[in-house]
Short mmCIF file of C-alpha atoms in Angstrom, two decimals:
data_model
loop_
_atom_site.label_atom_id
_atom_site.label_comp_id
_atom_site.label_asym_id
_atom_site.label_seq_id
_atom_site.Cartn_x
_atom_site.Cartn_y
_atom_site.Cartn_z
CA UNK I 990 -8.69 -19.04 -25.11
CA UNK I 991 -6.26 -16.47 -24.64
CA UNK I 992 -7.16 -12.83 -24.35
CA UNK I 993 -4.47 -10.08 -24.74
CA UNK I 994 -4.26 -6.48 -24.10
CA UNK I 995 -2.68 -3.94 -26.29
CA UNK I 996 0.10 -1.93 -24.21
CA UNK I 997 1.71 0.24 -26.69
CA UNK I 998 1.36 0.98 -30.54
CA UNK I 999 3.86 3.06 -32.38
CA UNK I 1000 5.29 2.52 -35.81
CA UNK I 1001 7.07 -0.64 -35.91
CA UNK I 1002 6.20 -1.34 -32.47
CA UNK I 1003 3.21 -3.38 -31.16
CA UNK I 1004 3.48 -4.41 -27.71
CA UNK I 1005 0.74 -6.76 -26.18
CA UNK I 1006 0.38 -8.61 -22.76
CA UNK I 1007 -1.57 -11.68 -22.07
CA UNK I 1008 -4.46 -10.73 -19.94
CA UNK I 1009 -5.29 -14.71 -19.26
CA UNK I 1010 -1.82 -15.15 -18.04
CA UNK I 1011 -2.13 -12.17 -15.59
CA UNK I 1012 -5.17 -13.47 -14.31
CA UNK I 1013 -3.82 -16.86 -13.63
CA UNK I 1014 -0.84 -15.31 -11.93
CA UNK I 1015 -3.36 -13.24 -9.51
CA UNK I 1016 -5.16 -16.48 -8.76
CA UNK I 1017 -1.65 -17.85 -7.77
CA UNK I 1018 -0.88 -14.97 -5.60
CA UNK I 1019 -4.15 -15.35 -3.65
CA UNK I 1020 -3.32 -18.78 -2.78
CA UNK I 1021 0.37 -18.16 -1.79
CA UNK I 1022 0.98 -19.66 1.67
CA UNK I 1023 2.56 -16.61 2.77
CA UNK I 1024 -0.91 -14.85 2.83
CA UNK I 1025 -2.38 -17.77 5.19
CA UNK I 1026 -2.85 -15.08 7.97
CA UNK I 1027 -5.08 -12.90 5.91
CA UNK I 1028 -8.53 -14.16 5.56
CA UNK I 1029 -9.32 -15.45 2.04
CA UNK I 1030 -12.10 -13.08 1.51
CA UNK I 1031 -9.59 -9.98 2.34
CA UNK I 1032 -6.74 -10.83 -0.08
CA UNK I 1033 -8.11 -9.79 -3.65
CA UNK I 1034 -8.68 -6.40 -2.18
CA UNK I 1035 -5.32 -6.54 -0.39
CA UNK I 1036 -3.68 -7.20 -3.43
CA UNK I 1037 -5.61 -4.47 -5.25
CA UNK I 1038 -4.95 -2.15 -2.71
CA UNK I 1039 -1.26 -2.87 -2.48
CA UNK I 1040 -1.12 -1.97 -6.38
CA UNK I 1041 -2.98 1.04 -6.20
CA UNK I 1042 -1.22 2.43 -3.11
CA UNK I 1043 2.28 1.90 -4.52
CA UNK I 1044 1.72 3.99 -7.67
CA UNK I 1045 -1.25 3.60 -10.19
CA UNK I 1046 -2.94 6.91 -11.14
CA UNK I 1047 -1.43 8.30 -7.65
CA UNK I 1048 1.88 9.47 -6.71
CA UNK I 1049 4.61 6.92 -6.22
CA UNK I 1050 7.45 6.38 -3.73
CA UNK I 1051 10.77 7.17 -5.09
CA UNK I 1052 13.40 4.46 -5.00
CA UNK I 1053 10.69 1.99 -3.70
CA UNK I 1054 8.99 0.20 -6.34
CA UNK I 1055 6.43 -2.64 -6.34
CA UNK I 1056 8.76 -5.35 -6.16
CA UNK I 1057 10.09 -3.86 -2.78
CA UNK I 1058 6.58 -3.24 -1.54
CA UNK I 1059 5.36 -6.77 -2.96
CA UNK I 1060 8.23 -8.61 -1.08
CA UNK I 1061 7.58 -6.57 2.10
CA UNK I 1062 3.71 -7.47 2.03
CA UNK I 1063 4.47 -11.39 1.52
CA UNK I 1064 7.22 -11.14 4.29
CA UNK I 1065 4.95 -9.28 6.73
CA UNK I 1066 1.51 -10.19 5.50
CA UNK I 1067 -0.16 -10.75 9.08
CA UNK I 1068 1.31 -7.85 10.48
CA UNK I 1069 0.21 -5.46 7.35
CA UNK I 1070 -3.13 -6.92 6.56
CA UNK I 1071 -4.11 -9.93 8.64
CA UNK I 1072 -6.00 -7.59 11.26
CA UNK I 1073 -5.34 -9.28 14.31
CA UNK I 1074 -1.71 -8.58 15.01
CA UNK I 1075 -2.32 -4.83 14.31
CA UNK I 1076 -5.58 -2.64 13.63
CA UNK I 1077 -7.02 -2.25 10.12
CA UNK I 1078 -6.35 -4.08 7.04
CA UNK I 1079 -6.07 -2.93 3.30
CA UNK I 1080 -8.23 -5.75 2.38
CA UNK I 1081 -11.18 -3.75 4.07
CA UNK I 1082 -11.15 -0.60 2.45
CA UNK I 1083 -13.99 1.96 2.87
CA UNK I 1084 -14.59 5.38 2.20
CA UNK I 1085 -15.45 5.95 6.13
CA UNK I 1086 -13.35 8.69 7.69
CA UNK I 1087 -12.78 6.47 10.56
CA UNK I 1088 -11.93 3.23 8.55
CA UNK I 1089 -8.66 1.91 10.14
CA UNK I 1090 -7.38 0.69 6.77
CA UNK I 1091 -5.20 3.40 6.54
CA UNK I 1092 -3.22 2.22 9.42
CA UNK I 1093 -2.45 -1.11 7.71
CA UNK I 1094 -1.26 1.27 4.56
CA UNK I 1095 0.75 2.96 7.10
CA UNK I 1096 2.35 -0.07 8.07
CA UNK I 1097 2.93 -1.36 4.60
CA UNK I 1098 4.96 1.77 4.05
CA UNK I 1099 6.86 1.60 7.18
CA UNK I 1100 7.88 -1.86 6.96
CA UNK I 1101 8.87 -1.60 3.35
CA UNK I 1102 11.37 1.41 4.29
CA UNK I 1103 12.41 -0.38 7.50
CA UNK I 1104 13.35 -3.55 5.28
CA UNK I 1105 15.30 -1.35 2.91
CA UNK I 1106 17.22 0.42 5.82
CA UNK I 1107 17.54 -2.58 8.30
CA UNK I 1108 20.96 -1.97 9.26
CA UNK I 1109 19.97 1.28 10.79
CA UNK I 1110 17.85 -0.17 13.54
CA UNK I 1111 18.56 -2.06 16.81
CA UNK I 1112 15.16 -4.03 16.26
CA UNK I 1113 15.43 -6.93 14.06
CA UNK I 1114 11.93 -6.36 12.39
CA UNK I 1115 9.57 -3.64 11.79
CA UNK I 1116 7.01 -5.50 13.72
CA UNK I 1117 9.24 -5.85 17.06
CA UNK I 1118 9.82 -2.03 16.76
CA UNK I 1119 6.07 -1.52 16.39
CA UNK I 1120 5.26 -3.64 19.60
CA UNK I 1121 7.81 -1.57 21.35
CA UNK I 1122 5.62 1.65 21.00
CA UNK I 1123 2.93 2.21 23.70
CA UNK I 1124 1.11 5.61 22.86
CA UNK I 1125 -2.60 6.20 24.03
CA UNK I 1126 -4.21 5.29 20.70
CA UNK I 1127 -3.58 3.32 17.70
CA UNK I 1128 -3.10 6.42 15.30
CA UNK I 1129 -0.36 7.86 17.63
CA UNK I 1130 1.16 4.22 18.05
CA UNK I 1131 1.68 4.33 14.15
CA UNK I 1132 2.35 7.86 14.04
CA UNK I 1133 5.47 7.31 16.52
CA UNK I 1134 6.34 4.16 14.90
CA UNK I 1135 6.76 5.75 11.49
CA UNK I 1136 8.51 8.87 13.12
CA UNK I 1137 11.20 6.29 14.41
CA UNK I 1138 11.76 4.87 11.06
CA UNK I 1139 11.69 8.15 9.15
CA UNK I 1140 14.46 9.52 11.98
CA UNK I 1141 16.93 6.65 11.50
CA UNK I 1142 16.73 6.70 7.69
CA UNK I 1143 17.18 10.46 7.62
CA UNK I 1144 20.42 10.19 9.78
CA UNK I 1145 21.63 7.79 6.79
CA UNK I 1146 19.93 9.63 3.61
CA UNK I 1147 21.87 12.29 1.89
CA UNK I 1148 18.88 13.95 0.15
CA UNK I 1149 15.14 14.23 1.65
CA UNK I 1150 13.91 12.45 -1.64
CA UNK I 1151 15.39 9.14 -0.22
CA UNK I 1152 13.57 9.45 3.13
CA UNK I 1153 10.18 7.95 3.95
CA UNK I 1154 7.41 10.39 3.49
CA UNK I 1155 5.90 12.07 6.66
CA UNK I 1156 2.83 10.95 8.22
CA UNK I 1157 0.73 13.92 6.67
CA UNK I 1158 2.12 13.08 3.27
CA UNK I 1159 0.97 9.66 3.88
CA UNK I 1160 -2.37 10.48 4.75
CA UNK I 1161 -2.79 12.69 1.66
CA UNK I 1162 -1.62 9.95 -0.36
CA UNK I 1163 -3.90 7.47 1.23
CA UNK I 1164 -7.00 9.69 0.03
CA UNK I 1165 -6.05 9.73 -3.43
CA UNK I 1166 -5.77 5.97 -3.21
CA UNK I 1167 -9.37 5.79 -1.97
CA UNK I 1168 -10.28 7.90 -4.90
CA UNK I 1169 -8.93 5.41 -7.25
CA UNK I 1170 -9.94 2.33 -5.54
CA UNK I 1171 -13.66 3.68 -5.90
CA UNK I 1172 -13.16 4.08 -9.37
CA UNK I 1173 -11.94 0.66 -9.93
CA UNK I 1174 -14.72 -0.77 -8.00
CA UNK I 1175 -17.42 0.91 -10.47
CA UNK I 1176 -15.37 -0.50 -13.48
CA UNK I 1177 -17.66 -3.26 -14.13
CA UNK I 1178 -20.93 -1.31 -13.86
CA UNK I 1179 -22.75 0.03 -16.93
CA UNK I 1180 -23.33 3.43 -15.47
CA UNK I 1181 -20.62 5.01 -13.30
CA UNK I 1182 -21.20 8.15 -11.02
CA UNK I 1183 -17.75 9.96 -10.79
CA UNK I 1184 -16.93 9.93 -7.04
CA UNK I 1185 -16.49 13.48 -5.21
CA UNK I 1186 -12.85 14.22 -4.87
CA UNK I 1187 -13.92 16.65 -1.72
CA UNK I 1188 -15.34 13.69 -0.09
CA UNK I 1189 -12.02 11.34 -0.29
CA UNK I 1190 -10.05 14.36 0.32
CA UNK I 1191 -11.68 15.23 3.32
CA UNK I 1192 -10.40 15.08 6.89
CA UNK I 1193 -9.16 11.40 7.27
CA UNK I 1194 -8.80 10.63 11.32
CA UNK I 1195 -7.49 7.04 10.76
CA UNK I 1196 -8.35 6.49 14.58
#
């Protein structure tokens, strides 16, 4: 049996999408060999987090669509969300202020912008650039890594809108994503308590 979701209904226009097909594609994604470095229990949340973080009921990244982020995620899955090569995983999202999941989000964004402007760097991958940075703690390491990427792109971009968002902007974006993800987690419940925005917009140390 196939289930369809109506996307748009206007005069003379009736667009639908197969929910069954989407579910089957999602299952295929979870067993993709490129994701073998991510523990199987973390893959569903990783894919959901990626979808939300790249533009779904939150702000989006101009000039960087979901295809760019998804391609980067598959190429650098271990680095972005594996949890062993670098701290944190978007597959382990919590509302804890000290959750390292936001660091995984930083790596997703940084790697995607690096990949789009690869010729601007002397390093052959965002991973080698990341390992060349040695600050005192995990957050500072990510912050400096993002700064190097942003500076290299800025020297080539003709407008600010083409550059990667600042670390402060990314932290605010991540907090909005947490609120959306929490709403999605409650979608199967009969009674929903709206999550408090001040909680997810509170100071997030990402350490």
